[in-house]
mmCIF file of C-alpha atoms and ligand atoms in Angstrom:
data_model
loop_
_atom_site.group_PDB
_atom_site.id
_atom_site.type_symbol
_atom_site.label_atom_id
_atom_site.label_comp_id
_atom_site.label_asym_id
_atom_site.label_seq_id
_atom_site.Cartn_x
_atom_site.Cartn_y
_atom_site.Cartn_z
ATOM 1 C CA UNK A 29 0.000 0.000 0.000
ATOM 2 C CA UNK A 30 1.300 3.472 -0.858
ATOM 3 C CA UNK A 31 1.251 6.009 1.955
ATOM 4 C CA UNK A 32 1.309 9.780 1.437
ATOM 5 C CA UNK A 33 3.514 10.233 4.506
ATOM 6 C CA UNK A 34 5.245 7.805 6.842
ATOM 7 C CA UNK A 35 5.461 9.467 10.233
ATOM 8 C CA UNK A 36 7.707 8.182 13.010
ATOM 9 C CA UNK A 37 6.055 9.154 16.296
ATOM 10 C CA UNK A 38 8.594 8.735 19.104
ATOM 11 C CA UNK A 39 7.154 8.124 22.566
ATOM 12 C CA UNK A 40 3.860 7.026 21.031
ATOM 13 C CA UNK A 41 3.081 4.666 23.918
ATOM 14 C CA UNK A 42 3.195 7.436 26.535
ATOM 15 C CA UNK A 43 0.457 9.760 27.739
ATOM 16 C CA UNK A 44 0.401 12.434 25.009
ATOM 17 C CA UNK A 45 1.970 10.147 22.388
ATOM 18 C CA UNK A 46 -0.821 7.568 22.600
ATOM 19 C CA UNK A 47 -3.479 10.263 22.135
ATOM 20 C CA UNK A 48 -1.520 11.636 19.181
ATOM 21 C CA UNK A 49 -1.028 8.228 17.552
ATOM 22 C CA UNK A 50 -4.739 7.394 17.891
ATOM 23 C CA UNK A 51 -5.727 10.782 16.402
ATOM 24 C CA UNK A 52 -3.375 10.459 13.395
ATOM 25 C CA UNK A 53 -4.184 6.785 12.718
ATOM 26 C CA UNK A 54 -7.927 7.485 12.708
ATOM 27 C CA UNK A 55 -7.881 10.843 10.920
ATOM 28 C CA UNK A 56 -5.270 10.107 8.235
ATOM 29 C CA UNK A 57 -5.725 6.603 6.776
ATOM 30 C CA UNK A 58 -3.336 7.600 3.958
ATOM 31 C CA UNK A 59 -0.465 8.134 6.441
ATOM 32 C CA UNK A 60 1.523 5.280 7.944
ATOM 33 C CA UNK A 61 2.068 5.949 11.660
ATOM 34 C CA UNK A 62 5.059 4.199 13.205
ATOM 35 C CA UNK A 63 5.101 4.288 16.986
ATOM 36 C CA UNK A 64 8.771 4.149 18.075
ATOM 37 C CA UNK A 65 8.976 3.648 21.829
ATOM 38 C CA UNK A 66 11.373 2.138 24.366
ATOM 39 C CA UNK A 67 8.487 1.235 26.690
ATOM 40 C CA UNK A 68 9.956 2.713 29.856
ATOM 41 C CA UNK A 69 7.814 2.729 33.003
ATOM 42 C CA UNK A 70 5.814 5.524 31.287
ATOM 43 C CA UNK A 71 5.113 3.655 28.039
ATOM 44 C CA UNK A 72 2.176 1.286 27.843
ATOM 45 C CA UNK A 73 0.946 -0.384 24.656
ATOM 46 C CA UNK A 74 -2.417 -1.053 26.281
ATOM 47 C CA UNK A 75 -3.016 2.669 25.774
ATOM 48 C CA UNK A 76 -3.371 1.843 22.074
ATOM 49 C CA UNK A 77 -5.183 -1.510 22.155
ATOM 50 C CA UNK A 78 -8.138 0.003 20.237
ATOM 51 C CA UNK A 79 -6.031 0.819 17.147
ATOM 52 C CA UNK A 80 -3.252 -1.798 17.278
ATOM 53 C CA UNK A 81 -4.632 -3.725 14.291
ATOM 54 C CA UNK A 82 -5.218 -0.663 12.083
ATOM 55 C CA UNK A 83 -3.659 -1.064 8.614
ATOM 56 C CA UNK A 84 -1.789 2.236 8.868
ATOM 57 C CA UNK A 85 -0.258 1.591 12.326
ATOM 58 C CA UNK A 86 3.021 -0.116 13.265
ATOM 59 C CA UNK A 87 4.878 -0.441 16.552
ATOM 60 C CA UNK A 88 8.686 -0.511 16.704
ATOM 61 C CA UNK A 89 10.344 -1.091 20.088
ATOM 62 C CA UNK A 90 13.442 1.083 20.154
ATOM 63 C CA UNK A 91 15.515 3.521 22.147
ATOM 64 C CA UNK A 92 16.401 6.924 20.669
ATOM 65 C CA UNK A 93 19.673 6.840 22.606
ATOM 66 C CA UNK A 94 20.709 3.872 20.418
ATOM 67 C CA UNK A 95 21.496 5.105 16.906
ATOM 68 C CA UNK A 96 21.162 1.574 15.525
ATOM 69 C CA UNK A 97 17.565 1.338 16.717
ATOM 70 C CA UNK A 98 16.678 4.498 14.780
ATOM 71 C CA UNK A 99 18.603 3.303 11.712
ATOM 72 C CA UNK A 100 16.805 -0.044 11.803
ATOM 73 C CA UNK A 101 13.439 1.710 11.987
ATOM 74 C CA UNK A 102 14.470 3.861 9.025
ATOM 75 C CA UNK A 103 15.593 0.842 7.007
ATOM 76 C CA UNK A 104 12.314 -0.887 7.727
ATOM 77 C CA UNK A 105 9.889 1.983 7.098
ATOM 78 C CA UNK A 106 11.785 4.837 5.369
ATOM 79 C CA UNK A 107 9.833 7.328 7.439
ATOM 80 C CA UNK A 108 9.364 10.739 5.803
ATOM 81 C CA UNK A 109 8.497 12.789 8.907
ATOM 82 C CA UNK A 110 9.006 12.719 12.664
ATOM 83 C CA UNK A 111 6.801 13.878 15.529
ATOM 84 C CA UNK A 112 9.165 13.640 18.481
ATOM 85 C CA UNK A 113 7.599 13.107 21.905
ATOM 86 C CA UNK A 114 9.894 10.496 23.484
ATOM 87 C CA UNK A 115 11.298 11.945 26.685
ATOM 88 C CA UNK A 116 11.815 11.486 30.359
ATOM 89 C CA UNK A 117 9.015 13.790 31.450
ATOM 90 C CA UNK A 118 8.711 14.009 35.239
ATOM 91 C CA UNK A 119 10.302 16.927 37.119
ATOM 92 C CA UNK A 120 10.505 15.093 40.482
ATOM 93 C CA UNK A 121 12.387 12.174 38.898
ATOM 94 C CA UNK A 122 14.776 14.643 37.208
ATOM 95 C CA UNK A 123 15.589 16.121 40.618
ATOM 96 C CA UNK A 124 16.440 12.654 41.943
ATOM 97 C CA UNK A 125 18.543 11.713 38.892
ATOM 98 C CA UNK A 126 19.219 14.026 35.930
ATOM 99 C CA UNK A 127 21.312 11.670 33.765
ATOM 100 C CA UNK A 128 18.442 9.703 32.189
ATOM 101 C CA UNK A 129 17.049 13.104 31.170
ATOM 102 C CA UNK A 130 20.327 14.124 29.527
ATOM 103 C CA UNK A 131 20.514 10.814 27.679
ATOM 104 C CA UNK A 132 16.987 10.557 26.302
ATOM 105 C CA UNK A 133 16.018 14.218 26.011
ATOM 106 C CA UNK A 134 19.314 15.616 24.731
ATOM 107 C CA UNK A 135 21.407 12.772 23.269
ATOM 108 C CA UNK A 136 18.349 10.938 21.936
ATOM 109 C CA UNK A 137 17.042 14.085 20.231
ATOM 110 C CA UNK A 138 20.402 14.811 18.594
ATOM 111 C CA UNK A 139 20.626 11.172 17.396
ATOM 112 C CA UNK A 140 17.249 11.502 15.722
ATOM 113 C CA UNK A 141 18.129 14.856 14.154
ATOM 114 C CA UNK A 142 21.412 13.531 12.782
ATOM 115 C CA UNK A 143 19.931 10.396 11.259
ATOM 116 C CA UNK A 144 17.038 12.263 9.663
ATOM 117 C CA UNK A 145 19.445 14.880 8.280
ATOM 118 C CA UNK A 146 21.556 12.108 6.732
ATOM 119 C CA UNK A 147 18.654 10.144 5.293
ATOM 120 C CA UNK A 148 16.170 12.757 4.124
ATOM 121 C CA UNK A 149 16.528 14.276 0.682
ATOM 122 C CA UNK A 150 14.338 16.927 -0.943
ATOM 123 C CA UNK A 151 12.015 19.392 0.728
ATOM 124 C CA UNK A 152 9.065 17.323 1.681
ATOM 125 C CA UNK A 153 9.907 16.461 5.302
ATOM 126 C CA UNK A 154 8.981 17.763 8.751
ATOM 127 C CA UNK A 155 10.678 17.140 12.103
ATOM 128 C CA UNK A 156 8.178 18.324 14.712
ATOM 129 C CA UNK A 157 9.731 18.565 18.165
ATOM 130 C CA UNK A 158 7.226 18.491 21.042
ATOM 131 C CA UNK A 159 8.407 20.565 23.966
ATOM 132 C CA UNK A 160 7.209 22.280 27.090
ATOM 133 C CA UNK A 161 6.579 25.792 28.400
ATOM 134 C CA UNK A 162 8.881 24.924 31.332
ATOM 135 C CA UNK A 163 11.886 25.928 29.166
ATOM 136 C CA UNK A 164 10.874 29.572 29.767
ATOM 137 C CA UNK A 165 11.366 29.336 33.531
ATOM 138 C CA UNK A 166 9.035 30.700 36.164
ATOM 139 C CA UNK A 167 6.668 33.711 36.114
ATOM 140 C CA UNK A 168 5.530 35.979 38.932
ATOM 141 C CA UNK A 169 1.856 36.912 39.150
ATOM 142 C CA UNK A 170 1.921 38.986 35.926
ATOM 143 C CA UNK A 171 2.634 38.236 32.264
ATOM 144 C CA UNK A 172 2.697 35.254 29.924
ATOM 145 C CA UNK A 173 5.264 33.216 28.031
ATOM 146 C CA UNK A 174 5.535 34.245 24.368
ATOM 147 C CA UNK A 175 7.485 32.436 21.634
ATOM 148 C CA UNK A 176 10.075 35.218 22.001
ATOM 149 C CA UNK A 177 10.483 34.852 25.783
ATOM 150 C CA UNK A 178 14.115 34.103 26.663
ATOM 151 C CA UNK A 179 14.796 30.549 27.807
ATOM 152 C CA UNK A 180 15.436 30.249 31.552
ATOM 153 C CA UNK A 181 15.029 26.573 32.520
ATOM 154 C CA UNK A 182 15.360 25.800 36.231
ATOM 155 C CA UNK A 183 14.812 22.086 36.802
ATOM 156 C CA UNK A 184 16.964 19.302 35.362
ATOM 157 C CA UNK A 185 13.901 18.284 33.298
ATOM 158 C CA UNK A 186 13.382 21.742 31.805
ATOM 159 C CA UNK A 187 17.133 22.194 31.291
ATOM 160 C CA UNK A 188 17.207 18.982 29.240
ATOM 161 C CA UNK A 189 14.156 20.007 27.199
ATOM 162 C CA UNK A 190 15.597 23.502 26.623
ATOM 163 C CA UNK A 191 18.830 21.930 25.443
ATOM 164 C CA UNK A 192 16.937 19.679 23.021
ATOM 165 C CA UNK A 193 14.983 22.705 21.693
ATOM 166 C CA UNK A 194 18.286 24.525 21.108
ATOM 167 C CA UNK A 195 19.692 21.574 19.158
ATOM 168 C CA UNK A 196 16.528 21.336 17.056
ATOM 169 C CA UNK A 197 16.710 25.053 16.254
ATOM 170 C CA UNK A 198 20.483 24.806 15.617
ATOM 171 C CA UNK A 199 19.828 22.140 12.951
ATOM 172 C CA UNK A 200 17.448 24.567 11.215
ATOM 173 C CA UNK A 201 19.862 27.515 11.321
ATOM 174 C CA UNK A 202 23.003 25.521 10.540
ATOM 175 C CA UNK A 203 21.798 22.993 7.973
ATOM 176 C CA UNK A 204 18.404 24.331 6.861
ATOM 177 C CA UNK A 205 16.895 21.161 8.398
ATOM 178 C CA UNK A 206 13.036 21.313 8.334
ATOM 179 C CA UNK A 207 11.983 21.651 11.964
ATOM 180 C CA UNK A 208 8.954 22.914 13.878
ATOM 181 C CA UNK A 209 8.716 23.223 17.662
ATOM 182 C CA UNK A 210 5.693 23.423 19.942
ATOM 183 C CA UNK A 211 5.935 24.447 23.611
ATOM 184 C CA UNK A 212 2.838 23.392 25.522
ATOM 185 C CA UNK A 213 1.563 23.980 29.046
ATOM 186 C CA UNK A 214 0.586 21.183 31.483
ATOM 187 C CA UNK A 215 -1.652 18.521 29.937
ATOM 188 C CA UNK A 216 -4.322 16.432 31.631
ATOM 189 C CA UNK A 217 -6.587 13.631 30.398
ATOM 190 C CA UNK A 218 -6.995 9.875 30.214
ATOM 191 C CA UNK A 219 -3.982 7.474 30.297
ATOM 192 C CA UNK A 220 -1.912 9.955 32.340
ATOM 193 C CA UNK A 221 0.664 8.184 34.516
ATOM 194 C CA UNK A 222 -0.155 8.734 38.231
ATOM 195 C CA UNK A 223 3.149 10.380 39.085
ATOM 196 C CA UNK A 224 1.788 13.715 37.789
ATOM 197 C CA UNK A 225 -0.478 15.915 39.895
ATOM 198 C CA UNK A 226 -3.973 15.206 38.507
ATOM 199 C CA UNK A 227 -3.833 11.401 38.045
ATOM 200 C CA UNK A 228 -1.903 10.983 41.309
ATOM 201 C CA UNK A 229 -4.646 12.841 43.181
ATOM 202 C CA UNK A 230 -7.400 10.888 41.400
ATOM 203 C CA UNK A 231 -5.747 7.599 42.375
ATOM 204 C CA UNK A 232 -5.247 8.693 45.987
ATOM 205 C CA UNK A 233 -8.810 9.985 46.313
ATOM 206 C CA UNK A 234 -10.098 6.650 44.992
ATOM 207 C CA UNK A 235 -7.999 4.809 47.598
ATOM 208 C CA UNK A 236 -8.674 7.217 50.519
ATOM 209 C CA UNK A 237 -4.953 8.034 50.664
ATOM 210 C CA UNK A 238 -3.432 11.394 51.706
ATOM 211 C CA UNK A 239 -3.311 14.058 48.956
ATOM 212 C CA UNK A 240 0.238 15.498 49.079
ATOM 213 C CA UNK A 241 0.245 19.188 48.076
ATOM 214 C CA UNK A 242 3.783 20.593 47.807
ATOM 215 C CA UNK A 243 4.595 23.704 49.867
ATOM 216 C CA UNK A 244 1.544 25.878 50.486
ATOM 217 C CA UNK A 245 -0.184 24.950 47.213
ATOM 218 C CA UNK A 246 0.090 28.464 45.732
ATOM 219 C CA UNK A 247 2.089 27.419 42.642
ATOM 220 C CA UNK A 248 0.205 27.996 39.410
ATOM 221 C CA UNK A 249 -0.062 25.818 36.312
ATOM 222 C CA UNK A 250 -1.957 26.407 33.038
ATOM 223 C CA UNK A 251 -3.868 23.198 32.224
ATOM 224 C CA UNK A 252 -4.827 21.973 28.751
ATOM 225 C CA UNK A 253 -6.821 18.872 27.798
ATOM 226 C CA UNK A 254 -4.453 16.440 26.056
ATOM 227 C CA UNK A 255 -6.780 16.049 23.059
ATOM 228 C CA UNK A 256 -6.525 19.812 22.459
ATOM 229 C CA UNK A 257 -2.729 19.596 22.607
ATOM 230 C CA UNK A 258 -2.915 16.893 19.933
ATOM 231 C CA UNK A 259 -5.118 19.051 17.691
ATOM 232 C CA UNK A 260 -2.561 21.863 18.090
ATOM 233 C CA UNK A 261 0.276 19.514 17.054
ATOM 234 C CA UNK A 262 -1.794 18.414 14.041
ATOM 235 C CA UNK A 263 -2.296 22.067 13.003
ATOM 236 C CA UNK A 264 1.373 22.977 13.497
ATOM 237 C CA UNK A 265 2.691 19.814 11.833
ATOM 238 C CA UNK A 266 0.579 20.489 8.729
ATOM 239 C CA UNK A 267 0.344 24.274 8.511
ATOM 240 C CA UNK A 268 3.005 25.772 10.792
ATOM 241 C CA UNK A 269 6.050 27.485 9.298
ATOM 242 C CA UNK A 270 9.309 25.567 8.968
ATOM 243 C CA UNK A 271 11.807 26.940 11.492
ATOM 244 C CA UNK A 272 9.058 28.365 13.741
ATOM 245 C CA UNK A 273 7.946 27.595 17.245
ATOM 246 C CA UNK A 274 4.410 27.838 18.595
ATOM 247 C CA UNK A 275 3.207 28.162 22.173
ATOM 248 C CA UNK A 276 0.212 25.999 23.115
ATOM 249 C CA UNK A 277 -2.005 26.667 26.139
ATOM 250 C CA UNK A 278 -5.597 27.162 27.142
ATOM 251 C CA UNK A 279 -5.658 30.345 29.298
ATOM 252 C CA UNK A 280 -6.581 28.131 32.217
ATOM 253 C CA UNK A 281 -4.521 28.923 35.292
ATOM 254 C CA UNK A 282 -5.103 27.219 38.617
ATOM 255 C CA UNK A 283 -3.234 27.275 41.898
ATOM 256 C CA UNK A 284 -2.464 23.692 42.880
ATOM 257 C CA UNK A 285 -4.550 23.908 46.032
ATOM 258 C CA UNK A 286 -7.651 25.252 44.239
ATOM 259 C CA UNK A 287 -7.275 22.568 41.599
ATOM 260 C CA UNK A 288 -6.955 19.749 44.152
ATOM 261 C CA UNK A 289 -9.987 21.046 46.077
ATOM 262 C CA UNK A 290 -12.035 21.252 42.868
ATOM 263 C CA UNK A 291 -10.963 17.715 41.911
ATOM 264 C CA UNK A 292 -12.033 16.489 45.373
ATOM 265 C CA UNK A 293 -15.467 18.025 44.798
ATOM 266 C CA UNK A 294 -15.859 16.422 41.348
ATOM 267 C CA UNK A 295 -14.710 13.030 42.670
ATOM 268 C CA UNK A 296 -16.997 13.167 45.745
ATOM 269 C CA UNK A 297 -19.940 13.814 43.446
ATOM 270 C CA UNK A 298 -18.988 11.011 41.046
ATOM 271 C CA UNK A 299 -18.300 8.517 43.840
ATOM 272 C CA UNK A 300 -21.444 9.431 45.753
ATOM 273 C CA UNK A 301 -19.400 10.487 48.789
ATOM 274 C CA UNK A 302 -20.682 13.377 50.975
ATOM 275 C CA UNK A 303 -19.188 16.690 49.721
ATOM 276 C CA UNK A 304 -16.076 17.537 51.727
ATOM 277 C CA UNK A 305 -15.031 13.896 52.288
ATOM 278 C CA UNK A 306 -11.985 13.884 49.972
ATOM 279 C CA UNK A 307 -10.823 17.407 50.829
ATOM 280 C CA UNK A 308 -10.064 16.122 54.342
ATOM 281 C CA UNK A 309 -7.327 13.967 52.784
ATOM 282 C CA UNK A 310 -5.257 17.022 51.722
ATOM 283 C CA UNK A 311 -1.873 17.297 53.445
ATOM 284 C CA UNK A 312 0.727 19.992 52.820
ATOM 285 C CA UNK A 313 4.127 18.348 52.410
ATOM 286 C CA UNK A 314 7.714 19.499 51.946
ATOM 287 C CA UNK A 315 8.047 21.671 48.850
ATOM 288 C CA UNK A 316 9.685 20.502 45.602
ATOM 289 C CA UNK A 317 13.282 21.752 45.339
ATOM 290 C CA UNK A 318 13.487 24.833 43.075
ATOM 291 C CA UNK A 319 9.694 24.704 42.569
ATOM 292 C CA UNK A 320 8.736 27.009 39.652
ATOM 293 C CA UNK A 321 6.045 29.412 40.838
ATOM 294 C CA UNK A 322 3.892 30.019 37.764
ATOM 295 C CA UNK A 323 3.606 28.930 34.134
ATOM 296 C CA UNK A 324 1.192 30.736 31.790
ATOM 297 C CA UNK A 325 1.089 30.609 28.013
ATOM 298 C CA UNK A 326 0.120 33.211 25.441
ATOM 299 C CA UNK A 327 -1.025 31.069 22.489
ATOM 300 C CA UNK A 328 -2.163 33.963 20.239
ATOM 301 C CA UNK A 329 0.276 33.056 17.451
ATOM 302 C CA UNK A 330 -1.250 29.569 17.172
ATOM 303 C CA UNK A 331 -4.799 30.923 17.480
ATOM 304 C CA UNK A 332 -4.356 33.813 15.002
ATOM 305 C CA UNK A 333 -2.105 32.151 12.417
ATOM 306 C CA UNK A 334 -3.468 28.603 12.427
ATOM 307 C CA UNK A 335 -7.025 29.057 13.755
ATOM 308 C CA UNK A 336 -6.531 26.600 16.653
ATOM 309 C CA UNK A 337 -8.744 26.703 19.713
ATOM 310 C CA UNK A 338 -9.406 24.338 22.619
ATOM 311 C CA UNK A 339 -12.525 22.194 22.185
ATOM 312 C CA UNK A 340 -13.573 21.915 25.848
ATOM 313 C CA UNK A 341 -13.643 24.021 29.006
ATOM 314 C CA UNK A 342 -11.526 22.811 31.933
ATOM 315 C CA UNK A 343 -14.671 21.722 33.770
ATOM 316 C CA UNK A 344 -15.737 19.573 30.789
ATOM 317 C CA UNK A 345 -12.254 18.129 30.220
ATOM 318 C CA UNK A 346 -11.776 17.270 33.875
ATOM 319 C CA UNK A 347 -15.217 15.628 34.068
ATOM 320 C CA UNK A 348 -14.297 13.446 31.047
ATOM 321 C CA UNK A 349 -10.952 12.615 32.653
ATOM 322 C CA UNK A 350 -12.435 11.596 36.008
ATOM 323 C CA UNK A 351 -15.074 9.514 34.228
ATOM 324 C CA UNK A 352 -12.332 7.676 32.271
ATOM 325 C CA UNK A 353 -10.367 6.852 35.440
ATOM 326 C CA UNK A 354 -13.502 5.582 37.185
ATOM 327 C CA UNK A 355 -14.417 3.410 34.207
ATOM 328 C CA UNK A 356 -10.844 2.115 33.784
ATOM 329 C CA UNK A 357 -9.793 1.282 37.300
ATOM 330 C CA UNK A 358 -7.987 -1.837 36.076
ATOM 331 C CA UNK A 359 -5.645 0.450 34.036
ATOM 332 C CA UNK A 360 -4.674 2.420 37.106
ATOM 333 C CA UNK A 361 -4.400 -0.733 39.248
ATOM 334 C CA UNK A 362 -1.960 -2.234 36.729
ATOM 335 C CA UNK A 363 0.264 0.820 36.374
ATOM 336 C CA UNK A 364 0.407 1.383 40.133
ATOM 337 C CA UNK A 365 1.423 -2.171 40.987
ATOM 338 C CA UNK A 366 5.098 -3.166 41.157
ATOM 339 C CA UNK A 367 7.670 -0.422 40.566
ATOM 340 C CA UNK A 368 5.190 2.400 41.243
ATOM 341 C CA UNK A 369 4.914 1.317 44.886
ATOM 342 C CA UNK A 370 8.631 1.741 45.526
ATOM 343 C CA UNK A 371 8.642 5.040 43.576
ATOM 344 C CA UNK A 372 5.801 6.329 45.752
ATOM 345 C CA UNK A 373 7.460 5.259 48.986
ATOM 346 C CA UNK A 374 10.768 6.827 47.993
ATOM 347 C CA UNK A 375 9.195 10.118 46.892
ATOM 348 C CA UNK A 376 6.462 10.607 49.473
ATOM 349 C CA UNK A 377 7.193 8.656 52.643
ATOM 350 C CA UNK A 378 10.044 11.004 53.519
ATOM 351 C CA UNK A 379 8.097 14.206 52.814
HETATM 352 P P1 LIG B 13 5.346 10.264 29.131
HETATM 353 O O1 LIG B 13 6.412 10.208 30.175
HETATM 354 O O2 LIG B 13 3.951 9.884 29.467
HETATM 355 O O3 LIG B 13 5.766 9.356 27.886
HETATM 356 C C1 LIG B 13 7.056 9.333 27.363
HETATM 357 C C2 LIG B 13 7.157 8.183 26.367
HETATM 358 O O4 LIG B 13 8.478 8.188 25.811
HETATM 359 C C3 LIG B 13 6.950 6.805 26.990
HETATM 360 O O5 LIG B 13 6.106 6.021 26.173
HETATM 361 C C4 LIG B 13 8.349 6.219 27.055
HETATM 362 O O6 LIG B 13 8.365 4.792 26.986
HETATM 363 C C5 LIG B 13 9.007 6.857 25.839
HETATM 364 N N1 LIG B 13 10.469 6.956 25.980
HETATM 365 C C6 LIG B 13 11.177 7.418 27.041
HETATM 366 N N2 LIG B 13 12.500 7.317 26.793
HETATM 367 C C7 LIG B 13 12.620 6.820 25.544
HETATM 368 C C8 LIG B 13 13.745 6.512 24.736
HETATM 369 N N3 LIG B 13 15.001 6.687 25.171
HETATM 370 N N4 LIG B 13 13.532 6.032 23.488
HETATM 371 C C9 LIG B 13 12.259 5.821 23.043
HETATM 372 N N5 LIG B 13 11.170 6.070 23.782
HETATM 373 C C10 LIG B 13 11.346 6.575 25.026
HETATM 374 O O7 LIG B 13 5.418 11.744 28.563
HETATM 375 P P2 LIG B 13 4.236 12.702 28.053
HETATM 376 O O8 LIG B 13 3.656 13.401 29.206
HETATM 377 O O9 LIG B 13 3.364 11.950 27.127
HETATM 378 O O10 LIG B 13 5.087 13.783 27.242
HETATM 379 C C11 LIG B 13 5.419 13.567 25.867
HETATM 380 C C12 LIG B 13 6.241 14.747 25.374
HETATM 381 O O11 LIG B 13 5.521 15.957 25.534
HETATM 382 C C13 LIG B 13 7.561 14.926 26.139
HETATM 383 O O12 LIG B 13 8.546 15.296 25.210
HETATM 384 C C14 LIG B 13 7.269 16.061 27.103
HETATM 385 O O13 LIG B 13 8.432 16.797 27.389
HETATM 386 C C15 LIG B 13 6.302 16.898 26.281
HETATM 387 N N6 LIG B 13 5.328 17.684 27.068
HETATM 388 C C16 LIG B 13 4.594 17.102 28.063
HETATM 389 C C17 LIG B 13 3.654 17.868 28.752
HETATM 390 C C18 LIG B 13 2.794 17.254 29.824
HETATM 391 O O14 LIG B 13 2.046 17.982 30.501
HETATM 392 N N7 LIG B 13 2.805 15.947 30.026
HETATM 393 C C19 LIG B 13 3.481 19.224 28.433
HETATM 394 C C20 LIG B 13 4.254 19.778 27.412
HETATM 395 C C21 LIG B 13 5.166 19.001 26.716
HETATM 396 P P1 LIG B 14 3.390 17.911 37.814
HETATM 397 O O1 LIG B 14 2.104 17.242 37.458
HETATM 398 O O2 LIG B 14 4.530 17.091 38.291
HETATM 399 O O3 LIG B 14 3.804 18.805 36.547
HETATM 400 P P2 LIG B 14 4.981 19.935 36.405
HETATM 401 O O4 LIG B 14 5.859 19.876 37.568
HETATM 402 O O5 LIG B 14 5.662 19.500 35.151
HETATM 403 O O6 LIG B 14 4.258 21.237 36.267
HETATM 404 O O7 LIG B 14 3.086 18.989 38.952
HETATM 405 C C1 LIG B 14 2.122 20.008 38.753
HETATM 406 C C2 LIG B 14 2.140 20.896 39.992
HETATM 407 O O8 LIG B 14 1.654 20.141 41.111
HETATM 408 C C3 LIG B 14 3.526 21.381 40.375
HETATM 409 O O9 LIG B 14 3.430 22.711 40.872
HETATM 410 C C4 LIG B 14 3.940 20.433 41.502
HETATM 411 C C5 LIG B 14 2.608 20.077 42.168
HETATM 412 N N1 LIG B 14 2.516 18.718 42.768
HETATM 413 C C6 LIG B 14 2.074 18.564 44.086
HETATM 414 O O10 LIG B 14 1.753 19.550 44.769
HETATM 415 N N2 LIG B 14 1.982 17.301 44.599
HETATM 416 C C7 LIG B 14 2.337 16.207 43.875
HETATM 417 O O11 LIG B 14 2.254 15.051 44.415
HETATM 418 C C8 LIG B 14 2.775 16.374 42.518
HETATM 419 C C9 LIG B 14 3.159 15.196 41.683
HETATM 420 C C10 LIG B 14 2.844 17.654 42.000
#
């Protein structure tokens, strides 16, 4: 079968990657989507069980740190484009051990860039690098991150992502390599690994466990439904300018404490518990080291140039998310068994 494009999606078995793979496989039957993933603790092929037999979907188990893995995938599929999501993605883990972040996020990204630069000929290719707003650092109460905001990463995670962004941009400026970058705010939605704030709280509420809020809970994040991040990547991948970066965010800022309280309310209602039951589980714990105060995105370039807008309000997106976790408790039971238990003890029992 002839495919119009053959897109290598790295990290396609992770949280955002699995939503992106599903969207592209279903929406573009004339594209071949190759999910290239190492299957770390964060990668889970069950996230894609509904599309695994689709004719335009392939899975390739590989590590972007290993050049030979990427070369083998190229030999097998001759991919024409890349949407690069594979990364170590959790700030708390990067504080405990930065080296995995340097290897996958920096070395892995440069490996991919180099191989694509060597193999691709002609103009009809795109390397879309998926990044984060955390590269811009931390805001006070005022202002927003723009595409032109100077980079000021502060955690080992954001430093590794900033470094990868710089390499991606350097390949454009130095070699004219066809890149696009998107920098998105915090995502939430189904299939989100319960090390991150929202799924961790959902899991703990379900199990009547303490809800650990770092510091005094006044840190602010700008939350976007993962499906809306995917539609932004689709728009940028197809219609964004080569060499450009685009900020993605939903003008949806919440302090952590307000968000956790709101989530408690939604969960109490869904679980038929008296209102106020889950909120009693909140505990303020030792703050994260170097905790960034506020992230907030100005996405006007994406909205004005490419006509993107979020499809749901936060209230709607969170309701859908909670519903998914309640209907898929076996998913969360599986991913929280084994290694997750020792992770949780190490991270939280000392706080
Ligand atoms: P995730 O941790 O859920 O998934 C990462 C995926 O990458 C996993 O499937 C994992 O197995 C795979 N992977 C890790 N190391 C690999 C390697 N060396 N080779 C091949 N595969 C490897 O992450 P996510 O939350 O889905 O984030 C995806 C991307 O989006 C990341 O680049 C992240 O920086 C970026 N991002 C995330 C958010 C967010 O809120 N989650 C926001 C903005 C940007
Ligand atoms: P997280 O989901 O780890 O995303 P990021 O650090 O990339 O923004 O954390 C979101 C916010 O929630 C951040 O300010 C840290 C805070 N947080 C807690 O208060 N308790 C927790 O158990 C976790 C995981 C995060």
